[in-house]
Amino acid sequence: MKNSQPNYVSALETVKNLKAKYGDAWGEINPEYAARMATQNRFKTGLDIAKYTAAIMRKDMAAYDADHANYTQSLGAWHGFVAQQTMIAVKKHHKTTQGRYIYLSGWMVAALRSEFGPLPDQSMHEKTSVSKLISEIYDFLKQADATELNDLFRRKAAGENVQDLIDNFETHVVPIIADIDAGFGNEEATYLLAKKMIEAGACALQIENQVSDAKQCGHQDGKVTVPHEDFIAKLNALRYAFLELGVEDGIIVARTDSEGASLTQKLPVSMEPGDLASQYLDFVDAEEVSIDEVNDNDVLLKRNGKLVRPVRLPNGLFSFRAGTNIDRVVLDCVVSLQNGADLLWIETPTPDVEAIAAMVNRIKKQAPNAKLCYNNSPSFNWTLNFRKQAYKRWELAGRDLSEYDANDLMNAKYDDSALGMDADQKIKTFQEDSAKVSGVFHHLITLPTYHTTALHMNDLSKGYFGEEGMLAYVGGVQRQEIRKGVSCVKHQRMAGSDVGDDHKGFFAGDKALKAGGTKNTSGQFEVAH
């Protein structure tokens, strides 16, 4: 999407007028250079970015409501360079960034960006690390703009007619959906952190209904949820933060972990029959008791005219009744949408289109435009799950399964089998299918670059420190970069050397000491940018 910031022509006119105003004191300032620099840095603040990208998401959400084929996607990034290379690749291969975002995962911040070192996903990392990473990502995305535009301006200076490419340049700056975990404290703490994240550029904040100081990864056990009143207060905190900073289109993604959560820390106070607190309390597991069976300091409830004692763990947490998880998910989602959330996030145990649709269809009975962000998580064994689903489909259809061992479906011998290919086809269309029938507006992979980094370093290390030696790098990395036109094969250019050289020329003229030239080895690489 082209951004609406002032273009080269208007920036040029502004500087010319300023030169005329300030006279000889500005004699060394070249309007063309200044306009070029302004064009290469179209977003001056994080709030500019947040407002711009929020409008993009709102437009995309409306497009999805009109046609569920218009779903959006993102990949998680743990460094600005990762996000930058993602968007450069998106533009190169797909010609537009439309419908593609960046996801910022609290899991990856904890695992890779904390000053404590690697941490589990339990909100133990510094909360300022999240806003710092948002700012870092946008620094790198803006640098991608500057680098590509710099190449265009160089071509323009060499006589090429590229002004239309400059005027219609599509920015690499895209929406970030940023994970604020459970808010890192009470609602005031949530509000303060939200402001920092929005000021850094985040237009969409994802918050979960777990207890902040007992937060667990959504794909692990031991999750503890909060009563709806507590979660609504944090939804309000996010909305007030957006409004205070003038990001009127800010997006709130409300995540429920109730599908896998079996515990609560608090028993809310019901003020009248059937209120939210009462509905939450109805889910709590309890045993009927007589007053004679009650111990000193026991917690008691009256339920359906009977005295009951909630089941309480030694750590003071209360258990939910078994089998209530889906009902709790549906209530969580409806209440969130009724209290300011724009999108929903449901953590599920497996990626199952029908299971997601069953929950979403219940939600839509009360909130017809309910839309999900869905975590296409690496915590799922996608191959095994989809082969199990294929096996079940074949079994129900009466197909021959004699060559398949239901207890060994991960076996590589099934990779090219009919069942394996059936499963892979369903994996391929999972995003399209769940967008169509399960209300998934946005598909994201939380931790892809965590895993790709590990995989690539495994392969490179095996060869480089083994018999392949330097060929492991040259054949497996550099030669592939050259042939596939990967931008950072010229890593000096990608790090800003060309832009910096041009700036030195703007500032110091012929006296500038530049890094480019015949002795710069980057000239050995002939690669399309």
Coordinates of C-alpha atoms in Angstrom, one line a residue:
M1 CA 0.0 0.0 0.0
K2 CA 1.3 3.4 -1.0
N3 CA 1.5 5.7 2.0
S4 CA -0.1 9.1 2.1
Q5 CA 2.9 11.1 3.4
P6 CA 4.2 14.1 1.4
N7 CA 5.9 13.0 -1.8
Y8 CA 9.1 14.0 -3.5
V9 CA 7.6 16.9 -5.4
S10 CA 5.9 18.5 -2.4
A11 CA 9.0 18.0 -0.3
L12 CA 11.1 19.7 -3.0
E13 CA 8.8 22.7 -3.2
T14 CA 8.9 23.0 0.6
V15 CA 12.7 23.2 0.8
K16 CA 12.9 25.6 -2.1
N17 CA 10.5 27.9 -0.3
L18 CA 12.6 27.6 2.9
K19 CA 15.8 28.4 1.0
A20 CA 14.1 31.5 -0.3
K21 CA 13.0 32.5 3.2
Y22 CA 16.4 32.0 4.9
G23 CA 18.6 33.2 2.0
D24 CA 22.4 32.9 1.9
A25 CA 22.6 31.1 5.2
W26 CA 21.1 28.1 3.5
G27 CA 23.2 28.4 0.4
E28 CA 24.8 25.0 0.7
I29 CA 21.5 23.2 1.1
N30 CA 20.4 21.4 -2.1
P31 CA 16.6 21.2 -2.3
E32 CA 16.8 18.0 -4.4
Y33 CA 19.0 16.3 -1.8
A34 CA 16.7 17.4 1.1
A35 CA 13.6 16.2 -0.8
R36 CA 15.2 12.9 -1.6
M37 CA 16.0 12.4 2.1
A38 CA 12.5 13.3 3.2
T39 CA 11.1 10.9 0.6
Q40 CA 13.3 8.1 1.9
N41 CA 12.0 8.7 5.5
R42 CA 8.3 9.2 5.1
F43 CA 7.4 8.2 8.6
K44 CA 8.8 10.7 11.1
T45 CA 7.5 9.1 14.3
G46 CA 6.1 5.8 15.6
L47 CA 2.7 7.4 16.0
D48 CA 2.7 8.2 12.3
I49 CA 3.3 4.5 11.7
A50 CA 0.6 3.4 14.1
K51 CA -2.0 5.6 12.6
Y52 CA -1.1 4.6 9.0
T53 CA -1.0 0.9 9.7
A54 CA -4.2 0.9 11.8
A55 CA -6.0 2.3 8.8
I56 CA -4.6 -0.5 6.7
M57 CA -5.9 -3.2 9.2
R58 CA -9.3 -1.6 9.3
K59 CA -9.5 -1.6 5.5
D60 CA -8.4 -5.2 5.4
M61 CA -10.9 -6.2 8.1
A62 CA -13.7 -4.7 6.0
A63 CA -12.5 -6.5 2.9
Y64 CA -12.6 -9.8 4.8
D65 CA -16.1 -9.1 6.0
A66 CA -17.1 -8.6 2.4
D67 CA -15.3 -11.7 1.2
H68 CA -13.6 -14.3 3.4
A69 CA -11.1 -15.0 0.7
N70 CA -9.4 -11.7 1.8
Y71 CA -7.6 -13.1 4.8
T72 CA -4.3 -11.7 5.9
Q73 CA -1.0 -13.3 7.1
S74 CA 2.1 -12.6 9.1
L75 CA 5.3 -14.2 10.2
G76 CA 6.8 -13.6 13.6
A77 CA 10.1 -11.7 13.9
W78 CA 12.6 -11.5 16.8
H79 CA 14.8 -8.9 15.2
G80 CA 14.4 -5.9 12.9
F81 CA 16.6 -7.5 10.3
V82 CA 14.3 -10.6 10.2
A83 CA 11.2 -8.4 9.7
Q84 CA 13.0 -6.3 7.1
Q85 CA 14.1 -9.3 5.0
T86 CA 10.6 -10.8 5.3
M87 CA 9.0 -7.7 3.7
I88 CA 11.8 -7.3 1.1
A89 CA 11.1 -10.9 0.0
V90 CA 7.3 -10.3 0.1
K91 CA 7.7 -7.3 -2.2
K92 CA 10.1 -9.2 -4.5
H93 CA 8.0 -12.4 -4.9
H94 CA 4.5 -11.1 -4.5
K95 CA 4.9 -7.5 -5.9
T96 CA 3.0 -6.0 -3.0
T97 CA 2.9 -6.1 0.8
Q98 CA -0.9 -5.9 0.8
G99 CA -2.4 -8.3 3.4
R100 CA 1.0 -9.2 4.9
Y101 CA 2.0 -8.1 8.4
I102 CA 4.6 -8.7 11.0
Y103 CA 3.9 -10.5 14.2
L104 CA 5.8 -9.7 17.4
S105 CA 5.7 -12.7 19.7
G106 CA 6.2 -12.4 23.5
W107 CA 7.5 -16.0 23.4
M108 CA 10.4 -14.9 21.1
V109 CA 11.1 -11.8 23.1
A110 CA 11.4 -13.9 26.2
A111 CA 13.5 -16.6 24.5
L112 CA 15.8 -14.3 22.5
R113 CA 15.7 -10.7 23.6
S114 CA 15.8 -10.6 27.4
E115 CA 18.7 -9.2 29.3
F116 CA 18.3 -12.2 31.7
G117 CA 19.1 -14.5 28.8
P118 CA 16.8 -17.2 27.3
L119 CA 13.6 -17.4 29.3
P120 CA 10.3 -19.4 29.1
D121 CA 7.2 -17.7 28.0
Q122 CA 6.0 -16.6 31.4
S123 CA 6.2 -12.8 31.3
M124 CA 9.5 -12.8 33.1
H125 CA 11.3 -10.7 30.5
E126 CA 11.6 -6.9 30.7
K127 CA 8.4 -5.4 29.4
T128 CA 10.3 -2.6 27.8
S129 CA 11.9 -5.2 25.5
V130 CA 8.6 -5.4 23.7
S131 CA 8.3 -1.7 22.8
K132 CA 12.0 -1.6 22.0
L133 CA 11.6 -4.5 19.5
I134 CA 8.7 -2.7 17.8
S135 CA 10.8 0.4 17.4
E136 CA 13.7 -1.7 16.1
I137 CA 11.5 -3.5 13.5
Y138 CA 10.3 -0.2 12.1
D139 CA 13.8 1.2 12.0
F140 CA 14.7 -1.7 9.8
L141 CA 11.6 -1.5 7.6
K142 CA 12.2 2.2 7.1
Q143 CA 15.8 1.4 6.2
A144 CA 14.5 -1.0 3.5
D145 CA 12.5 2.0 2.1
A146 CA 15.6 4.2 2.2
T147 CA 17.8 1.6 0.5
E148 CA 15.3 0.8 -2.3
L149 CA 14.5 4.5 -2.9
N150 CA 18.2 5.4 -2.8
D151 CA 18.7 2.9 -5.7
L152 CA 15.9 4.6 -7.6
F153 CA 17.3 8.1 -7.0
R154 CA 20.7 6.9 -8.2
R155 CA 19.1 5.6 -11.4
K156 CA 17.2 8.9 -11.8
A157 CA 20.5 10.8 -11.4
A158 CA 22.0 8.6 -14.1
G159 CA 19.3 9.7 -16.5
E160 CA 16.7 6.9 -16.2
N161 CA 13.0 7.9 -16.1
V162 CA 12.0 6.4 -12.8
Q163 CA 10.0 9.2 -11.3
D164 CA 6.8 7.2 -11.5
L165 CA 8.4 4.4 -9.5
I166 CA 9.5 7.0 -6.9
D167 CA 6.0 8.6 -6.7
N168 CA 4.2 5.3 -6.5
F169 CA 6.7 3.6 -4.2
E170 CA 5.1 1.0 -1.9
T171 CA 6.6 1.2 1.6
H172 CA 7.9 -1.8 3.5
V173 CA 6.2 -0.4 6.6
V174 CA 3.3 -2.8 7.4
P175 CA 1.1 -3.4 10.5
I176 CA 2.7 -5.1 13.5
I177 CA 0.4 -7.2 15.7
A178 CA 2.2 -7.0 19.0
D179 CA 1.9 -9.4 22.0
I180 CA 1.4 -7.6 25.3
D181 CA 1.1 -10.9 27.1
A182 CA -1.4 -10.5 30.0
G183 CA -0.5 -6.9 30.4
F184 CA 2.5 -7.2 32.7
G185 CA 0.7 -6.2 35.8
N186 CA -2.6 -4.5 36.7
E187 CA -4.7 -2.4 34.3
E188 CA -2.5 0.7 35.0
A189 CA 0.6 -1.2 34.1
T190 CA -1.1 -2.5 31.0
Y191 CA -2.0 1.0 30.0
L192 CA 1.5 2.4 30.5
L193 CA 3.1 -0.4 28.5
A194 CA 0.5 -0.1 25.8
K195 CA 1.4 3.6 25.3
K196 CA 5.0 2.7 24.9
M197 CA 4.1 0.1 22.3
I198 CA 1.8 2.4 20.4
E199 CA 4.4 5.2 20.5
A200 CA 6.9 2.8 19.0
G201 CA 4.5 2.1 16.1
A202 CA 2.2 -0.8 17.1
C203 CA -1.3 -0.4 15.7
A204 CA -2.6 -3.8 17.0
L205 CA -2.1 -5.1 20.5
Q206 CA -2.9 -8.7 21.5
I207 CA -3.7 -9.4 25.1
E208 CA -4.7 -12.6 26.8
N209 CA -7.0 -13.4 29.7
Q210 CA -4.4 -15.2 31.9
V211 CA -3.3 -14.0 35.4
S212 CA -0.4 -11.7 34.7
D213 CA 2.0 -13.0 37.3
A214 CA 1.1 -16.6 36.6
K215 CA 1.2 -16.4 32.8
Q216 CA 2.1 -19.5 30.8
C217 CA 2.7 -20.1 27.2
G218 CA -0.6 -20.9 25.5
H219 CA 0.6 -24.3 24.5
Q220 CA 1.7 -25.4 27.9
D221 CA -0.2 -26.6 31.0
G222 CA -0.9 -24.6 34.2
K223 CA -2.8 -21.7 32.7
V224 CA -4.8 -19.6 35.1
T225 CA -7.5 -17.3 33.8
V226 CA -9.0 -14.1 35.3
P227 CA -12.7 -13.2 35.7
H228 CA -14.2 -11.2 32.9
E229 CA -14.4 -8.0 34.9
D230 CA -10.6 -8.0 35.3
F231 CA -10.0 -8.6 31.6
I232 CA -12.5 -5.9 30.5
A233 CA -10.5 -3.4 32.6
K234 CA -7.4 -4.3 30.6
L235 CA -9.3 -4.0 27.3
N236 CA -10.4 -0.5 28.5
A237 CA -6.8 0.3 29.3
L238 CA -5.7 -0.5 25.8
R239 CA -8.5 1.5 24.2
Y240 CA -7.7 4.5 26.4
A241 CA -4.1 4.3 25.4
F242 CA -4.9 4.3 21.7
L243 CA -7.3 7.2 22.1
E244 CA -4.9 9.3 24.2
L245 CA -2.3 9.0 21.5
G246 CA -4.7 9.8 18.7
V247 CA -4.7 6.3 17.1
E248 CA -8.4 6.2 16.7
D249 CA -8.4 3.1 14.5
G250 CA -6.2 1.1 16.9
I251 CA -6.9 -2.7 17.0
I252 CA -7.4 -4.8 20.1
V253 CA -6.9 -8.6 19.8
A254 CA -8.5 -10.4 22.7
R255 CA -7.0 -13.8 23.3
T256 CA -8.7 -16.5 25.4
D257 CA -6.7 -19.3 26.8
S258 CA -9.8 -21.0 28.3
E259 CA -9.7 -23.9 26.0
G260 CA -6.7 -25.3 27.7
A261 CA -7.0 -23.5 31.1
S262 CA -8.4 -25.4 34.0
L263 CA -7.7 -22.9 36.9
T264 CA -8.8 -19.5 38.2
Q265 CA -7.1 -17.4 40.9
K266 CA -10.1 -15.4 41.9
L267 CA -13.8 -15.9 42.6
P268 CA -15.5 -12.7 41.4
V269 CA -18.4 -11.2 43.4
S270 CA -21.8 -11.7 41.8
M271 CA -24.1 -8.7 42.3
E272 CA -27.2 -10.2 40.8
P273 CA -28.3 -13.5 39.4
G274 CA -26.9 -14.3 35.9
D275 CA -24.4 -11.5 35.8
L276 CA -20.9 -12.1 34.4
A277 CA -19.5 -13.0 37.8
S278 CA -22.3 -15.4 38.3
Q279 CA -21.7 -17.1 34.9
Y280 CA -17.9 -17.4 35.7
L281 CA -18.7 -18.9 39.1
D282 CA -21.0 -21.4 37.6
F283 CA -18.0 -22.9 35.8
V284 CA -16.0 -23.5 39.0
D285 CA -15.9 -27.0 40.2
A286 CA -17.6 -27.5 43.6
E287 CA -18.8 -30.3 45.8
E288 CA -22.1 -30.3 47.7
V289 CA -21.6 -30.1 51.5
S290 CA -23.6 -29.7 54.6
I291 CA -22.8 -27.1 57.2
D292 CA -21.5 -29.8 59.5
E293 CA -18.9 -30.9 56.9
V294 CA -17.5 -27.4 56.5
N295 CA -14.1 -26.6 57.9
D296 CA -13.0 -23.3 59.5
N297 CA -12.1 -20.8 56.8
D298 CA -13.6 -22.8 53.9
V299 CA -14.9 -20.9 50.9
L300 CA -18.6 -21.7 50.2
L301 CA -21.1 -20.9 47.5
K302 CA -24.8 -21.2 47.2
R303 CA -25.6 -22.9 43.9
N304 CA -29.2 -24.0 42.8
G305 CA -30.3 -23.7 46.4
K306 CA -27.6 -25.9 47.7
L307 CA -24.4 -25.2 49.7
V308 CA -21.3 -26.1 47.7
R309 CA -17.5 -25.9 48.4
P310 CA -15.3 -24.9 45.4
V311 CA -12.5 -27.4 44.7
R312 CA -9.3 -25.6 45.8
L313 CA -5.7 -26.7 45.2
P314 CA -3.0 -26.5 47.9
N315 CA -1.7 -23.3 46.2
G316 CA -5.1 -21.6 46.6
L317 CA -6.2 -21.8 43.0
F318 CA -9.7 -23.0 42.1
S319 CA -10.5 -25.6 39.5
F320 CA -13.1 -25.3 36.7
R321 CA -15.5 -28.2 36.1
A322 CA -14.3 -30.6 33.5
G323 CA -15.8 -30.2 30.1
T324 CA -16.6 -26.5 30.5
N325 CA -13.6 -25.2 28.5
I326 CA -15.4 -24.6 25.2
D327 CA -18.4 -22.9 26.9
R328 CA -15.8 -20.7 28.6
V329 CA -14.1 -19.9 25.3
V330 CA -17.4 -18.8 23.7
L331 CA -18.4 -16.6 26.7
D332 CA -14.9 -15.1 26.8
C333 CA -15.0 -14.2 23.1
V334 CA -18.6 -12.8 23.1
V335 CA -17.8 -10.7 26.2
S336 CA -14.6 -9.4 24.7
L337 CA -16.3 -8.3 21.5
Q338 CA -19.0 -6.6 23.6
N339 CA -16.4 -4.7 25.5
G340 CA -14.2 -3.2 22.8
A341 CA -12.2 -6.0 21.3
D342 CA -11.9 -5.9 17.5
L343 CA -10.4 -9.4 16.8
L344 CA -10.3 -12.7 18.7
W345 CA -7.6 -15.2 19.3
I346 CA -8.4 -18.7 20.5
E347 CA -5.6 -21.0 21.5
T348 CA -6.4 -24.5 20.4
P349 CA -4.7 -27.9 21.1
T350 CA -4.5 -28.8 17.4
P351 CA -5.0 -27.1 14.1
D352 CA -8.4 -28.5 13.2
V353 CA -10.7 -26.4 10.9
E354 CA -13.9 -28.1 12.1
A355 CA -13.1 -27.6 15.8
I356 CA -12.3 -24.0 15.2
A357 CA -15.5 -23.5 13.2
A358 CA -17.6 -25.1 15.9
M359 CA -16.5 -22.5 18.4
V360 CA -16.6 -19.6 16.0
N361 CA -20.1 -20.5 14.8
R362 CA -21.4 -20.4 18.4
I363 CA -19.7 -17.0 18.9
K364 CA -21.2 -15.6 15.7
K365 CA -24.7 -16.3 16.9
Q366 CA -24.2 -13.4 19.2
A367 CA -21.5 -11.5 17.3
P368 CA -22.0 -12.1 13.5
N369 CA -18.9 -10.3 12.5
A370 CA -16.5 -12.1 14.8
K371 CA -13.1 -12.5 13.3
L372 CA -10.0 -14.4 14.5
C373 CA -6.3 -14.1 14.5
Y374 CA -5.2 -17.7 14.5
N375 CA -1.8 -19.0 15.6
N376 CA -0.5 -21.5 13.0
S377 CA 1.9 -22.5 15.8
P378 CA 5.1 -24.5 15.5
S379 CA 4.0 -26.0 18.8
F380 CA 1.6 -28.2 16.7
N381 CA 3.1 -31.3 15.0
W382 CA 1.4 -30.3 11.7
T383 CA 2.4 -33.5 9.9
L384 CA 1.2 -35.8 12.6
N385 CA -2.0 -33.9 13.2
F386 CA -3.0 -33.8 9.6
R387 CA -2.1 -37.4 8.9
K388 CA -4.3 -38.4 11.8
Q389 CA -7.1 -36.3 10.4
A390 CA -6.6 -37.9 6.9
Y391 CA -6.5 -41.4 8.5
K392 CA -9.8 -40.7 10.2
R393 CA -11.4 -39.4 7.0
W394 CA -10.2 -42.5 5.1
E395 CA -11.5 -44.7 7.9
L396 CA -14.9 -43.1 7.8
A397 CA -15.0 -43.4 4.1
G398 CA -14.1 -47.1 4.2
R399 CA -10.9 -46.7 2.3
D400 CA -8.1 -49.2 2.5
L401 CA -5.7 -48.3 5.3
S402 CA -3.8 -51.6 5.4
E403 CA -0.4 -50.1 4.4
Y404 CA -0.6 -47.5 7.2
D405 CA 0.3 -47.9 10.9
A406 CA -1.9 -45.6 12.9
N407 CA 0.7 -45.5 15.6
D408 CA 3.6 -44.5 13.3
L409 CA 2.2 -41.9 10.9
M410 CA 5.2 -39.6 11.3
N411 CA 7.3 -42.2 9.5
A412 CA 9.2 -40.8 6.5
K413 CA 8.0 -43.7 4.3
Y414 CA 4.6 -42.1 4.3
D415 CA 5.9 -38.8 2.9
D416 CA 5.1 -39.7 -0.7
S417 CA 2.1 -42.0 0.1
A418 CA -1.4 -41.2 -0.9
L419 CA -2.4 -40.5 2.7
G420 CA 0.7 -38.4 3.2
M421 CA -0.1 -36.3 0.1
D422 CA -3.8 -36.0 1.2
A423 CA -2.7 -34.6 4.5
D424 CA -0.2 -32.3 2.9
Q425 CA -2.9 -30.9 0.6
K426 CA -5.0 -30.1 3.7
I427 CA -2.0 -28.4 5.3
K428 CA -1.5 -26.4 2.1
T429 CA -5.1 -25.1 2.1
F430 CA -5.5 -24.8 5.9
Q431 CA -5.3 -21.0 5.9
E432 CA -7.8 -20.7 3.0
D433 CA -10.1 -23.3 4.4
S434 CA -10.2 -21.9 7.9
A435 CA -10.5 -18.3 6.6
K436 CA -13.6 -19.4 4.7
V437 CA -15.4 -21.5 7.3
S438 CA -13.8 -20.7 10.6
G439 CA -13.8 -16.9 10.7
V440 CA -10.0 -16.6 10.6
F441 CA -9.2 -13.1 9.3
H442 CA -5.5 -13.3 10.1
H443 CA -3.1 -16.2 10.0
L444 CA 0.2 -16.0 11.7
I445 CA 3.2 -18.2 12.6
T446 CA 4.5 -17.1 15.9
L447 CA 8.0 -18.6 15.9
P448 CA 9.0 -19.3 12.3
T449 CA 12.3 -17.5 12.3
Y450 CA 13.3 -19.1 15.6
H451 CA 13.0 -22.4 13.9
T452 CA 14.5 -21.4 10.5
T453 CA 17.6 -20.0 12.2
A454 CA 18.1 -23.2 14.2
L455 CA 17.6 -25.3 11.1
H456 CA 19.9 -23.3 8.9
M457 CA 22.6 -23.2 11.5
N458 CA 22.3 -26.9 12.0
D459 CA 22.8 -27.6 8.3
L460 CA 25.6 -25.0 7.8
S461 CA 27.4 -26.2 10.9
K462 CA 27.2 -29.8 9.9
G463 CA 28.9 -29.1 6.5
Y464 CA 31.3 -26.2 7.4
F465 CA 32.8 -28.0 10.4
G466 CA 32.8 -31.3 8.5
E467 CA 34.0 -32.5 5.1
E468 CA 32.3 -29.8 3.0
G469 CA 34.3 -27.0 4.6
M470 CA 33.8 -23.6 2.9
L471 CA 31.7 -25.2 0.2
A472 CA 28.9 -25.6 2.8
Y473 CA 28.6 -21.8 3.0
V474 CA 29.3 -21.1 -0.7
G475 CA 27.0 -23.8 -2.1
G476 CA 24.3 -23.7 0.6
V477 CA 24.2 -19.9 1.3
Q478 CA 26.0 -17.5 -0.9
R479 CA 25.4 -19.1 -4.3
Q480 CA 21.7 -19.4 -3.4
E481 CA 21.6 -15.8 -2.4
I482 CA 23.1 -14.7 -5.7
R483 CA 20.9 -16.9 -7.9
K484 CA 17.7 -16.1 -6.0
G485 CA 18.4 -12.3 -5.9
V486 CA 18.4 -12.1 -2.1
S487 CA 19.0 -8.5 -1.2
C488 CA 21.5 -8.9 1.5
V489 CA 24.0 -10.8 -0.6
K490 CA 25.4 -7.2 -0.9
H491 CA 25.4 -6.9 2.9
Q492 CA 27.3 -3.6 2.9
R493 CA 24.5 -2.0 0.8
M494 CA 21.8 -3.6 3.0
A495 CA 23.5 -2.2 6.1
G496 CA 23.3 1.3 4.7
S497 CA 26.7 1.8 3.0
D498 CA 25.3 3.2 -0.3
V499 CA 22.8 5.5 1.5
G500 CA 25.5 6.7 3.8
D501 CA 27.9 7.4 0.9
D502 CA 25.2 9.5 -0.8
H503 CA 24.5 11.4 2.4
K504 CA 28.2 12.1 2.8
G505 CA 28.2 13.6 -0.7
F506 CA 25.2 15.8 0.3
F507 CA 26.9 17.0 3.4
A508 CA 30.5 17.4 2.4
G509 CA 30.5 17.5 -1.4
D510 CA 33.7 16.5 -3.2
K511 CA 35.5 16.3 0.2
A512 CA 33.4 13.3 1.3
L513 CA 35.3 10.0 2.0
K514 CA 33.2 7.3 0.6
A515 CA 33.2 3.5 1.0
G516 CA 32.0 2.7 -2.5
G517 CA 34.5 2.4 -5.4
T518 CA 36.6 0.0 -7.4
K519 CA 38.1 -1.5 -4.3
N520 CA 34.8 -2.3 -2.8
T521 CA 34.4 -6.1 -3.1
S522 CA 30.6 -5.8 -3.3
G523 CA 31.2 -5.1 -7.0
Q524 CA 31.8 -8.8 -7.4
F525 CA 28.1 -9.5 -7.0
E526 CA 25.8 -8.8 -9.9
V527 CA 22.3 -9.2 -8.5
A528 CA 19.0 -7.6 -9.2
H529 CA 17.7 -5.5 -6.4

